[in-house]
Every structure is written in C-alpha cells, then in structure tokens.
Short mmCIF file of C-alpha atoms in Angstrom, two decimals:
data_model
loop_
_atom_site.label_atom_id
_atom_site.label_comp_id
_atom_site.label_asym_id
_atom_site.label_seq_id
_atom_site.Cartn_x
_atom_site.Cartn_y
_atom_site.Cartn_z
CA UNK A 3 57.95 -16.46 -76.90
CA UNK A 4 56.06 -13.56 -75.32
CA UNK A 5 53.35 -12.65 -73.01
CA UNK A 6 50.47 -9.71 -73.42
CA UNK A 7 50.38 -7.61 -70.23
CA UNK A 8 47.28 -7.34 -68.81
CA UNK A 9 43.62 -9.09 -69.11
CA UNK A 10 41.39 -8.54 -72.43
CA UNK A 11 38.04 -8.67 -72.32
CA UNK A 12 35.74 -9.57 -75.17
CA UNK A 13 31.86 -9.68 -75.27
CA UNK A 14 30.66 -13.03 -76.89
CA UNK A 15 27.66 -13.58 -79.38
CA UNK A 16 24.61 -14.89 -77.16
CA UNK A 17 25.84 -12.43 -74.42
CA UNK A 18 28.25 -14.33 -72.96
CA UNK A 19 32.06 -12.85 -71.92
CA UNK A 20 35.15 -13.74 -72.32
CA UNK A 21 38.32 -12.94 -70.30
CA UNK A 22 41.53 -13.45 -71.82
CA UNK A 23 45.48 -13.87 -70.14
CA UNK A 24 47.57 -14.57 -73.20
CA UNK A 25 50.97 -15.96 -72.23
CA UNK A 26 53.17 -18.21 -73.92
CA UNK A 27 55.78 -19.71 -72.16
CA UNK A 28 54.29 -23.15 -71.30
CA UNK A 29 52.31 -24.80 -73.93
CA UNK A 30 49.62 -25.24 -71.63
CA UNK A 31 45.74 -23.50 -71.92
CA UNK A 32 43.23 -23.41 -68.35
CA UNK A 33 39.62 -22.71 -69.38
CA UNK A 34 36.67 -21.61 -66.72
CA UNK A 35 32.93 -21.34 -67.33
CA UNK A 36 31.49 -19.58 -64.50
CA UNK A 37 27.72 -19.06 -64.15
CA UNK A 38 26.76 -16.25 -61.63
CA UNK A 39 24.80 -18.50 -59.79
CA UNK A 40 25.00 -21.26 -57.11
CA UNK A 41 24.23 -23.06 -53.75
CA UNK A 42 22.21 -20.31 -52.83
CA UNK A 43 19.73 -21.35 -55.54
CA UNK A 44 19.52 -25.11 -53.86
CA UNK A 45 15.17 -25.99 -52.60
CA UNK A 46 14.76 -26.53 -49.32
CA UNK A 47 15.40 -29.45 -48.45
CA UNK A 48 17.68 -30.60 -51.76
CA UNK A 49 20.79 -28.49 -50.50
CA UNK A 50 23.55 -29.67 -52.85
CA UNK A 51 21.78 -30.14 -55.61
CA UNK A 52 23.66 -27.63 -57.29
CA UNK A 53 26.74 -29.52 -56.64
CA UNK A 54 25.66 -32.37 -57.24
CA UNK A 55 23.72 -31.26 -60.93
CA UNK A 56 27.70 -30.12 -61.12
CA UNK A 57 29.23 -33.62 -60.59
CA UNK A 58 26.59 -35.19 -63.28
CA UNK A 59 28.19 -33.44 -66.56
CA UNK A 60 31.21 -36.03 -65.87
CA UNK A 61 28.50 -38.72 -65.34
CA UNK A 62 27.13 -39.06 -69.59
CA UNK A 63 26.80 -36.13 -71.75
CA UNK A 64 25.68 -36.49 -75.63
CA UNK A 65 26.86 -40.16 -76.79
CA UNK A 66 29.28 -40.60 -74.36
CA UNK A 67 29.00 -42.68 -71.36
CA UNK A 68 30.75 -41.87 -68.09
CA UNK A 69 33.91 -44.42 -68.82
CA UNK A 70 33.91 -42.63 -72.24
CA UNK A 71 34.37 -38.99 -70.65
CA UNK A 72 37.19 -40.27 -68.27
CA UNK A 73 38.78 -42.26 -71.52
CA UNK A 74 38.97 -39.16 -73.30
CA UNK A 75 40.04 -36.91 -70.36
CA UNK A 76 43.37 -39.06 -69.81
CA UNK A 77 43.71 -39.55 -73.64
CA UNK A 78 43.62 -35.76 -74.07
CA UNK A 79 46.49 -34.81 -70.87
CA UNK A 80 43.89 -32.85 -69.48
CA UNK A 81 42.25 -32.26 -66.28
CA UNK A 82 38.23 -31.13 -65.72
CA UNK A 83 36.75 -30.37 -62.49
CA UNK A 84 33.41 -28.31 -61.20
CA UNK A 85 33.02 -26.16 -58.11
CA UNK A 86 29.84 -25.32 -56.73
CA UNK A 87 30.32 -22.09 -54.00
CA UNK A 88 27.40 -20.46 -52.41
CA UNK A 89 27.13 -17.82 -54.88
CA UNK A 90 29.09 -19.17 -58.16
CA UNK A 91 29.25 -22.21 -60.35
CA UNK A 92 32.55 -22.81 -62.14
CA UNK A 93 33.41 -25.77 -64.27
CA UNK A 94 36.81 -26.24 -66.07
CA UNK A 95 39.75 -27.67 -66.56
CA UNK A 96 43.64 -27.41 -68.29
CA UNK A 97 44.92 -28.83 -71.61
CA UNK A 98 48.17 -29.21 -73.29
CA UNK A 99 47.93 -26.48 -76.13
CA UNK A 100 47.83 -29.22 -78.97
CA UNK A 101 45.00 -30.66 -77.47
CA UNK A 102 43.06 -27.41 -77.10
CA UNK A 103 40.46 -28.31 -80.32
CA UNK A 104 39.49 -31.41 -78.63
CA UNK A 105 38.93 -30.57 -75.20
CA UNK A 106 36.82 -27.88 -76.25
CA UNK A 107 34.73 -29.74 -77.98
CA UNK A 108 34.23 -32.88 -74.96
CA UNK A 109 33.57 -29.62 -72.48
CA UNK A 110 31.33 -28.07 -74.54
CA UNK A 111 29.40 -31.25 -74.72
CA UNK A 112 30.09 -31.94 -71.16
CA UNK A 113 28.68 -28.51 -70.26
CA UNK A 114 25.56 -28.24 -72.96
CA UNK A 115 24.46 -32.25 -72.90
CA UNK A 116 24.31 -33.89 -69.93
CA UNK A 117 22.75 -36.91 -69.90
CA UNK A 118 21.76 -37.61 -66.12
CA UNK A 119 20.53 -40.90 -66.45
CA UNK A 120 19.07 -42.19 -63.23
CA UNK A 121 22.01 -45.17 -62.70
CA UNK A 122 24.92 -42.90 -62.75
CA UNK A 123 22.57 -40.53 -60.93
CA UNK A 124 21.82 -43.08 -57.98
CA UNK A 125 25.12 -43.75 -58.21
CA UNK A 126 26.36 -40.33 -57.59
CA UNK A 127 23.91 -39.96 -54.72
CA UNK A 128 25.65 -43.04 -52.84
CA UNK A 129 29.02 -41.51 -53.55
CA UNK A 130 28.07 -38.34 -52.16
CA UNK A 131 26.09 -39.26 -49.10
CA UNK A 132 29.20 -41.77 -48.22
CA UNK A 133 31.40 -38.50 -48.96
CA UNK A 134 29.46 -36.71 -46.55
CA UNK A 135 29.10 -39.29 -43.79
CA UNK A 136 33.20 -39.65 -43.79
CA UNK A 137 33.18 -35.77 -43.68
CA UNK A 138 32.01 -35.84 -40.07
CA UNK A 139 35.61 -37.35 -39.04
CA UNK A 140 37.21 -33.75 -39.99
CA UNK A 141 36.36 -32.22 -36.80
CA UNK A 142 37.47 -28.64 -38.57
CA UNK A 143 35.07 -29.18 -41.28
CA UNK A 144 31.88 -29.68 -38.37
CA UNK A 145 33.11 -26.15 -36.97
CA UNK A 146 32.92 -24.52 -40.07
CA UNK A 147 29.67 -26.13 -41.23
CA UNK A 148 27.97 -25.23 -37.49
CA UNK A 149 29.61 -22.06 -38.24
CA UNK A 150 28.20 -21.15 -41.71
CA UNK A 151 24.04 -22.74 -40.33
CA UNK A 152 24.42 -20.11 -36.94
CA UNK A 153 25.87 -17.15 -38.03
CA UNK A 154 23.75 -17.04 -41.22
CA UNK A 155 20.58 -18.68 -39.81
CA UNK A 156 17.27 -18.39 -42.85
CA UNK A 157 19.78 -17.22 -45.34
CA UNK A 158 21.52 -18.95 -48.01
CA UNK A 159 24.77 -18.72 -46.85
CA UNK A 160 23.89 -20.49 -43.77
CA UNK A 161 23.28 -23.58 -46.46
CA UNK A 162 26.32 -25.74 -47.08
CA UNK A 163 26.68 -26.42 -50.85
CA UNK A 164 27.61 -29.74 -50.19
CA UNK A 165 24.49 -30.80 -48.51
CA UNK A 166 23.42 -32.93 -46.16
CA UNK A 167 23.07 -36.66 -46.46
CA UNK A 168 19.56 -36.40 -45.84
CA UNK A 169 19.46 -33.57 -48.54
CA UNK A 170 21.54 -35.41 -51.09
CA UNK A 171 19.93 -38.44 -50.48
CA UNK A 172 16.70 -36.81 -51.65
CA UNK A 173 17.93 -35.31 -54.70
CA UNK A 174 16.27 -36.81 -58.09
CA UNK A 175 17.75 -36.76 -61.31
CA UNK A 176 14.77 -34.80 -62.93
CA UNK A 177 15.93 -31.85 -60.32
CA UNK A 178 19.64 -32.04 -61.18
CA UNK A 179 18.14 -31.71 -64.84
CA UNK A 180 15.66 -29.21 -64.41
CA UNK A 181 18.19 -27.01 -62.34
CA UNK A 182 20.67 -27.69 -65.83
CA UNK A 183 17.98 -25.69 -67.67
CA UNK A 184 16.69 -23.25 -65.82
CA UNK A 185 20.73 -21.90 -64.75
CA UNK A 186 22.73 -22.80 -67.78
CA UNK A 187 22.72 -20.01 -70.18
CA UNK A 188 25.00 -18.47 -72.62
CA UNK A 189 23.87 -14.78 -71.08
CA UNK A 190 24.61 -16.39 -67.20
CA UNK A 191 28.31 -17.34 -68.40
CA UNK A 192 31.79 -15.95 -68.12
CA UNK A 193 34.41 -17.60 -69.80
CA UNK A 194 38.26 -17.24 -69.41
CA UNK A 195 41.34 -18.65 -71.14
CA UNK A 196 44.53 -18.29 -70.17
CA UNK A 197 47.93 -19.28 -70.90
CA UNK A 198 49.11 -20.14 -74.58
CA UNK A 199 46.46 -19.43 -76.56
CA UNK A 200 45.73 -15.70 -78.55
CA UNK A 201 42.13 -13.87 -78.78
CA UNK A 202 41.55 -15.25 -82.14
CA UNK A 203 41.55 -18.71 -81.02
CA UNK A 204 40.07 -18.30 -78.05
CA UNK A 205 37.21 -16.39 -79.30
CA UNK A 206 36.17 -19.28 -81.35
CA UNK A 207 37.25 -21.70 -79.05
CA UNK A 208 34.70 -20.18 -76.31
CA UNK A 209 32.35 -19.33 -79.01
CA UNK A 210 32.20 -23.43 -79.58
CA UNK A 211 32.07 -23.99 -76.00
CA UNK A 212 29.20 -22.73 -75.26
CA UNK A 213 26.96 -23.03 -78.45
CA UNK A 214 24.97 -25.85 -77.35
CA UNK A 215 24.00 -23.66 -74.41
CA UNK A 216 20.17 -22.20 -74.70
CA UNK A 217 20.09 -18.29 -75.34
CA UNK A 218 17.21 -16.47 -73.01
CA UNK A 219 17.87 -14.69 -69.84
CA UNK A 220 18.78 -16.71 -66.95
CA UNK A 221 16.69 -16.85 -63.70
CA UNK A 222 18.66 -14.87 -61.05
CA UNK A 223 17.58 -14.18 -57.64
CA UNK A 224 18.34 -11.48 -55.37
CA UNK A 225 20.20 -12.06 -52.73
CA UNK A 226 19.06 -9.93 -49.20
CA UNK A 227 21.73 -8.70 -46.59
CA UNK A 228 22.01 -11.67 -43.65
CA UNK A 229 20.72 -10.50 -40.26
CA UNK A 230 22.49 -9.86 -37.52
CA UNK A 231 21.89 -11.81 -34.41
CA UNK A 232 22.38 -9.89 -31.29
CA UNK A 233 23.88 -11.42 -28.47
CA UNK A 234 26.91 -14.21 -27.51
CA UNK A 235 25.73 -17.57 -29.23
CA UNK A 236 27.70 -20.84 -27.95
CA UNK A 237 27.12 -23.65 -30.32
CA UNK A 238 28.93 -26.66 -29.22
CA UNK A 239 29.24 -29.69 -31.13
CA UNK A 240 29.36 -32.70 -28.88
CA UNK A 241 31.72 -35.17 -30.34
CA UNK A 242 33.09 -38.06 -27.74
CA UNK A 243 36.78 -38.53 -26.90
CA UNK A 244 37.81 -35.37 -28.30
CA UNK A 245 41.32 -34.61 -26.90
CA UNK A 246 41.72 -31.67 -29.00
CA UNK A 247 39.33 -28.75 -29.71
CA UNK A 248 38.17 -26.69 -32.92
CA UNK A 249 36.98 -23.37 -32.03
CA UNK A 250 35.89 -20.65 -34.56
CA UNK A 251 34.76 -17.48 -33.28
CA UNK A 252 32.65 -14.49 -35.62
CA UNK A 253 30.07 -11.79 -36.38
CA UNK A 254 29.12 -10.16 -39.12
CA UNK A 255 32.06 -8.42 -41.23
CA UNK A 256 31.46 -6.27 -44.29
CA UNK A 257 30.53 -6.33 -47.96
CA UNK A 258 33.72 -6.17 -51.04
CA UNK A 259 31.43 -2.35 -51.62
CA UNK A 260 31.51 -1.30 -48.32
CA UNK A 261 33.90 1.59 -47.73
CA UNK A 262 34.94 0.13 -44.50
CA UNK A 263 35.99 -3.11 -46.24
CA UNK A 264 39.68 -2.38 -46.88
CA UNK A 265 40.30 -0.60 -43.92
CA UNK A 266 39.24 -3.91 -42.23
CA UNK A 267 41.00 -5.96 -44.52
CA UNK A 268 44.06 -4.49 -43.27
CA UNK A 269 43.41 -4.26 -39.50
CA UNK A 270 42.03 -8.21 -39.90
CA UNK A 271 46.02 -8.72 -41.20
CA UNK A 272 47.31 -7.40 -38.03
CA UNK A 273 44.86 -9.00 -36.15
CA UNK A 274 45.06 -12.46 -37.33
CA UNK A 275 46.06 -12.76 -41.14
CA UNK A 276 49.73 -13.23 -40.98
CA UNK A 277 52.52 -15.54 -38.96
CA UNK A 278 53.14 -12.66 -37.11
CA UNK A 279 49.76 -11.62 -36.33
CA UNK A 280 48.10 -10.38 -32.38
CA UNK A 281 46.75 -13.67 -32.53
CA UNK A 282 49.56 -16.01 -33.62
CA UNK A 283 51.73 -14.40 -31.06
CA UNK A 284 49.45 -14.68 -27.72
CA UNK A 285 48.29 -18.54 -28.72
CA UNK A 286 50.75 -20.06 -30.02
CA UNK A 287 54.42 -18.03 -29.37
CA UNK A 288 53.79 -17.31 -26.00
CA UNK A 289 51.35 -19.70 -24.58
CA UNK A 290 51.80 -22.90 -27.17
CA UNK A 291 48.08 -23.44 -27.29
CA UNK A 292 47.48 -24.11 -30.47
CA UNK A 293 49.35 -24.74 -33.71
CA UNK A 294 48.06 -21.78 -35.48
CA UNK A 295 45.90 -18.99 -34.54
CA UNK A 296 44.41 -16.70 -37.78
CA UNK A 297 41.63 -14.44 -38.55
CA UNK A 298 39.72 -13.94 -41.82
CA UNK A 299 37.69 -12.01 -43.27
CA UNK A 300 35.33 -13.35 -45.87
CA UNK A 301 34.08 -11.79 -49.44
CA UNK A 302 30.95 -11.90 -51.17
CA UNK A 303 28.21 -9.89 -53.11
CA UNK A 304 26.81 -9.13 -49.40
CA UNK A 305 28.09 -9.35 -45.92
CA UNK A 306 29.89 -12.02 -45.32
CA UNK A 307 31.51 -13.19 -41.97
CA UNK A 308 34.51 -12.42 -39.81
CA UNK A 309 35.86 -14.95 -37.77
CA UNK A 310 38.88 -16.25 -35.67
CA UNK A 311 40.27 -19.79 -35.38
CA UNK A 312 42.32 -21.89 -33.24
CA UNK A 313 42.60 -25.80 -32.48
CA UNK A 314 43.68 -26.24 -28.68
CA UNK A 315 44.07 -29.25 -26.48
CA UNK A 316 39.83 -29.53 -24.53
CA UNK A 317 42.33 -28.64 -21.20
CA UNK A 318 43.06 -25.22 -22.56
CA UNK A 319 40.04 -24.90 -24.79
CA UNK A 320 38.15 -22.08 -22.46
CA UNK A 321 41.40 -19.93 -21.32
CA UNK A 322 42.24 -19.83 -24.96
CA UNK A 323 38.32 -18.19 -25.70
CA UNK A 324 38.77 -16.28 -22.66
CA UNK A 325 42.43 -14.87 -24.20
CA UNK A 326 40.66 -14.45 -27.72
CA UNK A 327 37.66 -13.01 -26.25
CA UNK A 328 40.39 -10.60 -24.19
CA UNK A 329 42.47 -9.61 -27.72
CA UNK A 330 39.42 -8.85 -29.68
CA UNK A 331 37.68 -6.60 -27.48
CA UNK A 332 40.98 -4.69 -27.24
CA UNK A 333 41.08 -4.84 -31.12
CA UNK A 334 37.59 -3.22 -31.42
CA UNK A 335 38.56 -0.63 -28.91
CA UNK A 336 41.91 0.50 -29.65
CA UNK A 337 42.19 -0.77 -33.58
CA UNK A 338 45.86 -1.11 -34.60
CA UNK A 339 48.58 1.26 -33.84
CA UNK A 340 51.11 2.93 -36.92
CA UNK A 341 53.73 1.04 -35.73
CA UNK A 342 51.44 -2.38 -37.02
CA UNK A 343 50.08 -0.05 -39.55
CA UNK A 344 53.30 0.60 -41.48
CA UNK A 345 54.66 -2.72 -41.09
CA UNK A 346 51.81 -4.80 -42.77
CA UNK A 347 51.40 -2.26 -45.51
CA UNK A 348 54.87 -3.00 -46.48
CA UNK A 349 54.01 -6.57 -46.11
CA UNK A 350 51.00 -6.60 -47.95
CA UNK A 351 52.45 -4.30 -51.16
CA UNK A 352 55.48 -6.41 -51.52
CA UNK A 353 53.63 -9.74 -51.32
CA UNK A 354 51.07 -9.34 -53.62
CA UNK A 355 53.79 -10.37 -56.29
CA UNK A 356 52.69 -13.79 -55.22
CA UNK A 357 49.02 -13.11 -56.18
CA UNK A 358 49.36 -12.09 -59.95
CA UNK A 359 53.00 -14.18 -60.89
CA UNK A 360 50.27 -16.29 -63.03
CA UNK A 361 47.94 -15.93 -66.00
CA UNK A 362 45.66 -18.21 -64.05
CA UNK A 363 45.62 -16.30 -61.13
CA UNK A 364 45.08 -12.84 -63.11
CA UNK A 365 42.52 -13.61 -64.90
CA UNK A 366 40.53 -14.90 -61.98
CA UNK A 367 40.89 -11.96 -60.19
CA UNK A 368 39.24 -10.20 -63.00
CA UNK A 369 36.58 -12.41 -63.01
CA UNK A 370 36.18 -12.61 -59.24
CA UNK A 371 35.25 -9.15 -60.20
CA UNK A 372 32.69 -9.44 -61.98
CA UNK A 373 31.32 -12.93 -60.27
CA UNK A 374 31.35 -11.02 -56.73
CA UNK A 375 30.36 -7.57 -57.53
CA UNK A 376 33.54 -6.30 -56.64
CA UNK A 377 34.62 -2.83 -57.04
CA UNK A 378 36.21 -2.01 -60.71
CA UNK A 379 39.66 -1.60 -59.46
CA UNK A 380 39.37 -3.78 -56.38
CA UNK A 381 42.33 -5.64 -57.66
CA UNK A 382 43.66 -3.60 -60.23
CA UNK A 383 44.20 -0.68 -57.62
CA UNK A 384 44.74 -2.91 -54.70
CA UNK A 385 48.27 -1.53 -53.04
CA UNK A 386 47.06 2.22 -53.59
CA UNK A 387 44.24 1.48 -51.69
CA UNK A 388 46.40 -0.52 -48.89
CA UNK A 389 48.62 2.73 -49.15
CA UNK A 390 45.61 5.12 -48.44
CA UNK A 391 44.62 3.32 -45.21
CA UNK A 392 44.60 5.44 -42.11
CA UNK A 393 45.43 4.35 -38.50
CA UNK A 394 42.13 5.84 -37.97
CA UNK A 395 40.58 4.53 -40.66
CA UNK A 396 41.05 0.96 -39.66
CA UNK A 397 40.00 2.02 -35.79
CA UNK A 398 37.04 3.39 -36.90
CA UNK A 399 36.15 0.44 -39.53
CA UNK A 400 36.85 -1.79 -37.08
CA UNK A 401 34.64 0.13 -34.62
CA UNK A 402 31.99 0.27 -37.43
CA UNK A 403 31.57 -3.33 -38.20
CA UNK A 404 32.91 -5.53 -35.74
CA UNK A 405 30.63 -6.21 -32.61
CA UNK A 406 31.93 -8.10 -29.40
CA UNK A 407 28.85 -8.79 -28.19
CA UNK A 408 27.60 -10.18 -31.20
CA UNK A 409 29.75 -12.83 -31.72
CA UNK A 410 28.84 -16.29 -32.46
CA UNK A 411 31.04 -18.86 -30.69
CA UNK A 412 31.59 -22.67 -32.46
CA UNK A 413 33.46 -25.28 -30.33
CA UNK A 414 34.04 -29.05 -31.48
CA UNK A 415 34.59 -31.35 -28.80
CA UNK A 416 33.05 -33.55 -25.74
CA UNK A 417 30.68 -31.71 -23.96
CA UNK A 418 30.48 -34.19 -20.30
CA UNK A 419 34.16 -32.71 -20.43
CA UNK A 420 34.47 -28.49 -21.19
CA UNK A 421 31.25 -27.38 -21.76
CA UNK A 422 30.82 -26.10 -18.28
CA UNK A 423 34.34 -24.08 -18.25
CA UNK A 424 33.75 -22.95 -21.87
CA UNK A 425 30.13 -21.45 -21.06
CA UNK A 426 31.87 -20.25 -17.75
CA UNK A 427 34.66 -18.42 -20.19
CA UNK A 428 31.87 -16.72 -21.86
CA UNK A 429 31.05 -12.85 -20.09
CA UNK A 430 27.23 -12.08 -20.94
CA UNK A 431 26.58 -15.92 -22.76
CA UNK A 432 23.41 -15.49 -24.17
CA UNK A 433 22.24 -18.83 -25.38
CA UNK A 434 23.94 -22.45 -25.39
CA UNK A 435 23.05 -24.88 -28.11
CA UNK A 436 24.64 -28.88 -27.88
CA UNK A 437 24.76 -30.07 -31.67
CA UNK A 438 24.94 -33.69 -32.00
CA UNK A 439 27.86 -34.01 -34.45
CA UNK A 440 26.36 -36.39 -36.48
CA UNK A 441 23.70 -33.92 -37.16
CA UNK A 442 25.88 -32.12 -39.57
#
C-alpha cells in the first residue's frame, strides 16, 4: 500500500478540473463537486434558494424517486450531502472503494437530473421553514445571523444562506429549477477525489460525473468590497428570560490577498484564537465570565469580518463588553509583543500537522484555493509565511485594518433587563437597534 505526496491537478474535457489526493491505506474514496457560486446569487426576497435548489437533488433525479435515492445511498455504504456557503456550492459524499462505479453514476444523476417535482418540493419547503423556526431556540445562532445582516448591511454576505422562513416559504420549484440551469455547468465545476482511488480512474470517474452537466459558460457575478459602517452599532436581540448572554463583537477585517492578512492572522491568534489567548485569559481564567472567549478572523474572495465572542451570565454581560472593549483597544494600539510573537509561531508551525494528516483535508485546501481566490501558495507556503511575520508587522496590520470605533456590537438576551447597562458600557454608542428575535 502507498500514498502519492502531494495534490495533482488535471484539467477535464468541458472545462471542468479535477483535484486529485491519491492514498491508499483505507479502501475508502470522498468526492466534491464545487461550483464557484452560491448564496450570494439568492433574489431578493428568495434567500435560500440556493440551499434549498441544493437539498432538491436528494428529492428525485432521472427515474428515481426520493425513497429510491436514500435506498441506494444505504445499499451502496455511502454518504451524500450538499453545502450551500455564501460564496460556494459543494455537493458530495464518501464511498467504500468497491462501490466507487456506482455511486458515481447515482451522483452524477443526482447532480445533472433533478427532478424537483412540486410535492417533494412543498415538502422540502415545510421541512425547511420548521428547520428554521426551531433555529431561533439556538440563541448563538440569532447572534451570528444579526451579526452577518449588520455588519454587511446591502451586501450579500449580510444574506444568510439558509433563509428566512418568510424567504423559504416563498421559494417555487420553477426557481430552484431555473437556478439548476443557469449555475450548473461543467466550466463552473471543480471536482476532487481523494483517498484510494489513482488518476486513471478518477479521471473517468469525474469525467462520468459530470457529463450530463450542460457545457456553456456559467453566469458569474462580481462580487463588490462590503462597506464600512462608521461608528459603534448596538444591535440587541430581545429574547425573554434569558439568563445567559451571546455577545459577538466586529468590524471589518481583511481580504485572503491583502498583504496585511497574515500578519493579522497571527496577531488574531494571540488575541483570541487559542486556549491561551488575551481573551481566554481575562474572561474566563481570571474573571470566570464566560466558558470560552475567542476571536476569528474570517476568509473570503473580499473582506470578510473580524469578530470576538463570549457567552456570559445577563449580570456580567456589560462589564464583560466593557473588559473586551478595554483589551481590544489596547490590541489596536500596542499589537502583540515578541514574547507572544515567538510563542504562537511555534504554536502555529508545529500544529499545522493537524491540518494536512488527511487526503481529505489536503485536497480541500487546494481547492479552497481556487474556490476563494486565495493566494497560490497560501497553504502550500503557510509556516514560511507565519515565520516571516514581524512584531511590527502584525502592529501595523492590526493598526491598518482593525477600527475600534467601528465596531458593530451583537447581544442576545432580555432587553427590560441589560439593555440600559450594556448601552451604558458602550463609550461613543452611536446607534441602538432592539431586534425582535423572532424576526430572524
């Protein structure tokens, strides 16, 4: 048994490509099919329809019904799922190598002949809209979706790609259809294999995949920087009997081609990405506010968000902003010292064993390249560019990009009981919006 360091790359007929990690010491094969596309494509008014055109390929493709997809599924030992993200589609699944022939040939048929008849269709929209109606229990998913709608507000990330349950509601079968043609092309695809199968094989194998797909050139949009809003934002999401809090706090980060994007990548680490983070330390080690305290920094073909999060009890909900609000103003001023510096780069370098140990996870970070826009070697070269960061570098990135008093501040909980001391927490509180959470 053997492996083939390293991930091949192979330009399809019909314009497609195909990504390969060949390793062979499970009998196991994953497929994707990514389209460079997604939420951001949903109408007006019918956001999740890209999801939801997603969820219809299990729902009656070709001659088979929706029982007869989920028959063969089990029958084959396999597994197929879609993901719809704000600026990718991916749809795919993993097989035992024996059953490789005919799971390529049900998710080819899957992917190329839906059927979306309107009862599995109406089905699918009372499934959903009940999905999204129970969502509004996870008080952590109504911070992040209040999040996403005011810190990218008349921009397509603002748009969640689940929808609403007024959007999804709305949603027709003849627009889940009509999005199926306009977005699913051989030339809008990226395939990968990996695991036991060779180049050969999986050549043909993706070759079969996709044939039912139409050629032509896709219909791809641009998609514009978001704006920056000026200011400090409060949006608080007034949800009764709350004795705990959510609280996510952001502004604008940077862009995977921005120069200042790794430098802030690391600084974000010693800020809030590890256990031992600024952030961890203050909240929860000293003070026991919260269970966890983290920052992130997100990644996209444009700007994408930086943010901070923490779950307190509502009687320590505003000290803990004030205490964040404290940390990150000191973080923008003073950046991270080479004491931090040095001892996340060693983390960092050493621990990013744990983010290629798979062919699965190496071949999607080859085609998070390509899906994202991301630098050539953004992976490839990723602990000689953590090496090459500066103390100053990170100061000044985070200098660059981060703004204190543009930050956008998302609270879950009951506003008759903290609103007052969390607005009162807030130096220089621009504006104060109450979302009803049952609005989301």
């Amino acid at each position: 048994m053997s492996s083939k360091a390293g991930t091949r790359r192979v330009e399809l007929e019909g314009g497609a490509t195909l990504l390969l990690e060949e390793s062979h010491l499970v009998p196991l094969v994953a497929i994707t099919v990514a389209l460079r596309t997604g939420a951001l494509y949903d109408p007006e008014g019918r956001e999740g329809l890209y999801r939801y055109a997603g969820r219809m390929l299990r729902r009656g493709a070709g001659a088979l019904s929706s029982s007869d997809i989920e028959d063969a599924i089990d029958r084959l030992g396999s597994e197929i799922g879609v993901d719809a993200a704000s600026s990718s589609f991916s749809f795919g699944g993993q097989v035992i190598r024996r059953s490789l022939d005919p799971f390529v040939e049900l998710a080819g048929t899957l992917l190329a002949s839906p059927t979306f008849f309107e009862d599995e269709a109406a089905k699918l929209r009372r499934e959903s809209v009940a999905e999204l109606v129970e969502a509004r229990d996870n008080d952590r998913s109504l911070a992040q979706r209040a999040f996403r709608r005011a810190m990218f507000p008349n921009h397509g990330y603002g748009r969640f790609a689940s929808g609403t349950p007024e959007s999804v509601a709305a949603i027709t079968a003849s627009e889940a259809r009509a999005l199926h043609g306009q977005h699913f092309r051989q030339k809008n695809a990226m395939v990968t294999f990996s695991g036991d199968v060779d180049e050969a094989t999986a050549v043909a194998a993706a070759t079969r995949l996709l044939r039912g797909l139409p050629a032509g050139e896709p219909t791809l949009i641009e998609t514009p920087e978001p704006p920056k809003v000026a200011g400090r934002r409060l949006v608080f999401v007034d949800k009764p009997e709350r004795t705990q809090t959510q609280i996510l706090i952001g502004t604008l980060g940077t862009s995977a081609t921005d120069p200042d994007h790794v430098p802030l990548l690391i600084a974000n680490a010693v800020f809030g990405g590890t256990f031992t983070s600024r952030l961890m330390r203050e909240v929860r080690s000293k003070r026991g506010w919260s269970y966890g305290a983290s920052s992130r920094l997100g990644i996209d073909r444009r700007r994408q968000s930086f943010s901070m999060w923490t779950f307190p009890a509502a009687t320590d909900a505003a000290a803990c902003i004030a205490l964040e609000l404290e940390l990150f103003e000191a973080f923008v001023k003073d950046g991270i010292t080479a004491r931090e510096l040095g001892f996340i780069k060693k983390y960092l370098t050493r621990s990013y064993a744990f983010e290629i140990d798979t062919p699965h996870k190496r071949v999607h970070q080859a085609l998070d390249v390509d899906l994202y826009g991301l630098p050539a070697d953004y992976y490839s070269s990723h602990t000689a560019h953590v090496d090459a960061v500066t103390v100053d570098a990170a100061r000044e990135a985070v200098q660059r990009r981060l703004d204190p008093e543009s930050l956008l501040f998302v609270v879950v909980g009951t506003a008759k009981d903290i609103l007052k001391p969390i607005q009162d927490a807030i130096p220089r509180l621009s504006e104060t919006t109450v979302v009803p959470f049952d609005t989301l």
